[in-house]
PDB file of C-alpha atoms in Angstrom:
ATOM      1  CA  UNK A  18       8.836 309.603 339.745  1.00  0.00           C
ATOM      2  CA  UNK A  19       5.116 309.378 339.321  1.00  0.00           C
ATOM      3  CA  UNK A  20       4.393 312.810 340.910  1.00  0.00           C
ATOM      4  CA  UNK A  21       7.299 314.465 339.000  1.00  0.00           C
ATOM      5  CA  UNK A  22       6.359 317.049 336.322  1.00  0.00           C
ATOM      6  CA  UNK A  23       8.091 314.779 333.661  1.00  0.00           C
ATOM      7  CA  UNK A  24       5.500 311.887 334.084  1.00  0.00           C
ATOM      8  CA  UNK A  25       2.846 314.340 333.010  1.00  0.00           C
ATOM      9  CA  UNK A  26       1.847 313.134 329.276  1.00  0.00           C
ATOM     10  CA  UNK A  27       2.068 316.718 328.302  1.00  0.00           C
ATOM     11  CA  UNK A  28       5.477 317.479 329.483  1.00  0.00           C
ATOM     12  CA  UNK A  29       7.035 315.791 326.288  1.00  0.00           C
ATOM     13  CA  UNK A  30      10.213 314.927 328.211  1.00  0.00           C
ATOM     14  CA  UNK A  31      12.789 312.207 326.582  1.00  0.00           C
ATOM     15  CA  UNK A  32      16.115 311.110 327.654  1.00  0.00           C
ATOM     16  CA  UNK A  33      18.108 309.637 325.232  1.00  0.00           C
ATOM     17  CA  UNK A  34      21.603 307.856 325.511  1.00  0.00           C
ATOM     18  CA  UNK A  35      23.302 307.437 322.510  1.00  0.00           C
ATOM     19  CA  UNK A  36      26.703 305.659 321.819  1.00  0.00           C
ATOM     20  CA  UNK A  37      28.075 306.036 318.251  1.00  0.00           C
ATOM     21  CA  UNK A  38      30.898 304.380 316.801  1.00  0.00           C
ATOM     22  CA  UNK A  39      33.457 306.523 314.956  1.00  0.00           C
ATOM     23  CA  UNK A  40      31.063 306.701 311.687  1.00  0.00           C
ATOM     24  CA  UNK A  41      27.843 306.179 313.244  1.00  0.00           C
ATOM     25  CA  UNK A  42      24.441 308.371 312.724  1.00  0.00           C
ATOM     26  CA  UNK A  43      21.191 308.621 314.529  1.00  0.00           C
ATOM     27  CA  UNK A  44      18.148 310.400 313.825  1.00  0.00           C
ATOM     28  CA  UNK A  45      16.218 311.860 316.240  1.00  0.00           C
ATOM     29  CA  UNK A  46      12.208 312.084 315.637  1.00  0.00           C
ATOM     30  CA  UNK A  47      10.381 315.091 315.669  1.00  0.00           C
ATOM     31  CA  UNK A  48       8.850 316.467 319.004  1.00  0.00           C
ATOM     32  CA  UNK A  49       5.692 318.327 319.563  1.00  0.00           C
ATOM     33  CA  UNK A  50       5.909 321.663 318.542  1.00  0.00           C
ATOM     34  CA  UNK A  51       6.868 323.934 321.278  1.00  0.00           C
ATOM     35  CA  UNK A  52       9.334 321.284 322.597  1.00  0.00           C
ATOM     36  CA  UNK A  53      12.669 322.590 323.628  1.00  0.00           C
ATOM     37  CA  UNK A  54      15.409 319.925 322.647  1.00  0.00           C
ATOM     38  CA  UNK A  55      18.739 319.982 323.666  1.00  0.00           C
ATOM     39  CA  UNK A  56      21.474 317.915 322.548  1.00  0.00           C
ATOM     40  CA  UNK A  57      24.393 317.437 325.080  1.00  0.00           C
ATOM     41  CA  UNK A  58      27.960 315.906 324.235  1.00  0.00           C
ATOM     42  CA  UNK A  59      29.365 314.108 327.428  1.00  0.00           C
ATOM     43  CA  UNK A  60      32.257 312.115 325.500  1.00  0.00           C
ATOM     44  CA  UNK A  61      34.074 312.100 322.143  1.00  0.00           C
ATOM     45  CA  UNK A  62      32.748 314.534 319.891  1.00  0.00           C
ATOM     46  CA  UNK A  63      32.539 317.074 318.243  1.00  0.00           C
ATOM     47  CA  UNK A  64      29.166 315.580 317.065  1.00  0.00           C
ATOM     48  CA  UNK A  65      27.708 316.977 313.909  1.00  0.00           C
ATOM     49  CA  UNK A  66      23.932 317.898 313.947  1.00  0.00           C
ATOM     50  CA  UNK A  67      21.577 318.321 311.195  1.00  0.00           C
ATOM     51  CA  UNK A  68      22.068 319.114 307.625  1.00  0.00           C
ATOM     52  CA  UNK A  69      23.954 322.287 308.174  1.00  0.00           C
ATOM     53  CA  UNK A  70      26.567 320.408 310.175  1.00  0.00           C
ATOM     54  CA  UNK A  71      26.553 322.112 313.086  1.00  0.00           C
ATOM     55  CA  UNK A  72      29.401 320.674 315.467  1.00  0.00           C
ATOM     56  CA  UNK A  73      28.955 320.452 319.181  1.00  0.00           C
ATOM     57  CA  UNK A  74      32.106 319.560 321.056  1.00  0.00           C
ATOM     58  CA  UNK A  75      32.627 317.574 323.866  1.00  0.00           C
ATOM     59  CA  UNK A  76      31.456 318.880 327.248  1.00  0.00           C
ATOM     60  CA  UNK A  77      28.978 321.171 325.193  1.00  0.00           C
ATOM     61  CA  UNK A  78      25.085 321.251 324.327  1.00  0.00           C
ATOM     62  CA  UNK A  79      23.115 322.764 321.918  1.00  0.00           C
ATOM     63  CA  UNK A  80      19.414 323.759 321.321  1.00  0.00           C
ATOM     64  CA  UNK A  81      18.006 321.887 318.341  1.00  0.00           C
ATOM     65  CA  UNK A  82      15.023 322.624 316.015  1.00  0.00           C
ATOM     66  CA  UNK A  83      12.418 319.780 317.171  1.00  0.00           C
ATOM     67  CA  UNK A  84       9.914 320.039 314.136  1.00  0.00           C
ATOM     68  CA  UNK A  85      11.249 317.500 312.256  1.00  0.00           C
ATOM     69  CA  UNK A  86      13.910 314.644 312.615  1.00  0.00           C
ATOM     70  CA  UNK A  87      17.387 315.734 313.303  1.00  0.00           C
ATOM     71  CA  UNK A  88      20.344 313.696 312.167  1.00  0.00           C
ATOM     72  CA  UNK A  89      23.264 313.199 314.483  1.00  0.00           C
ATOM     73  CA  UNK A  90      26.868 311.935 313.289  1.00  0.00           C
TER      74      UNK A  90
END
């Protein structure tokens, strides 16, 4: 909505809906410093996030570092 907080240019809100194949990967771009980025897994999973391979099970979410690209698989 045009009057919502999320519509303001400085809000840095992004909603991504990503469906991956079994061996698929996706890279989220870096966001502005100070942005709180949370990845939620709604179906399937677990989802491996970042180089350390943190795994997010289905039905859960995790806050990830947004200062650089984030690989999910």
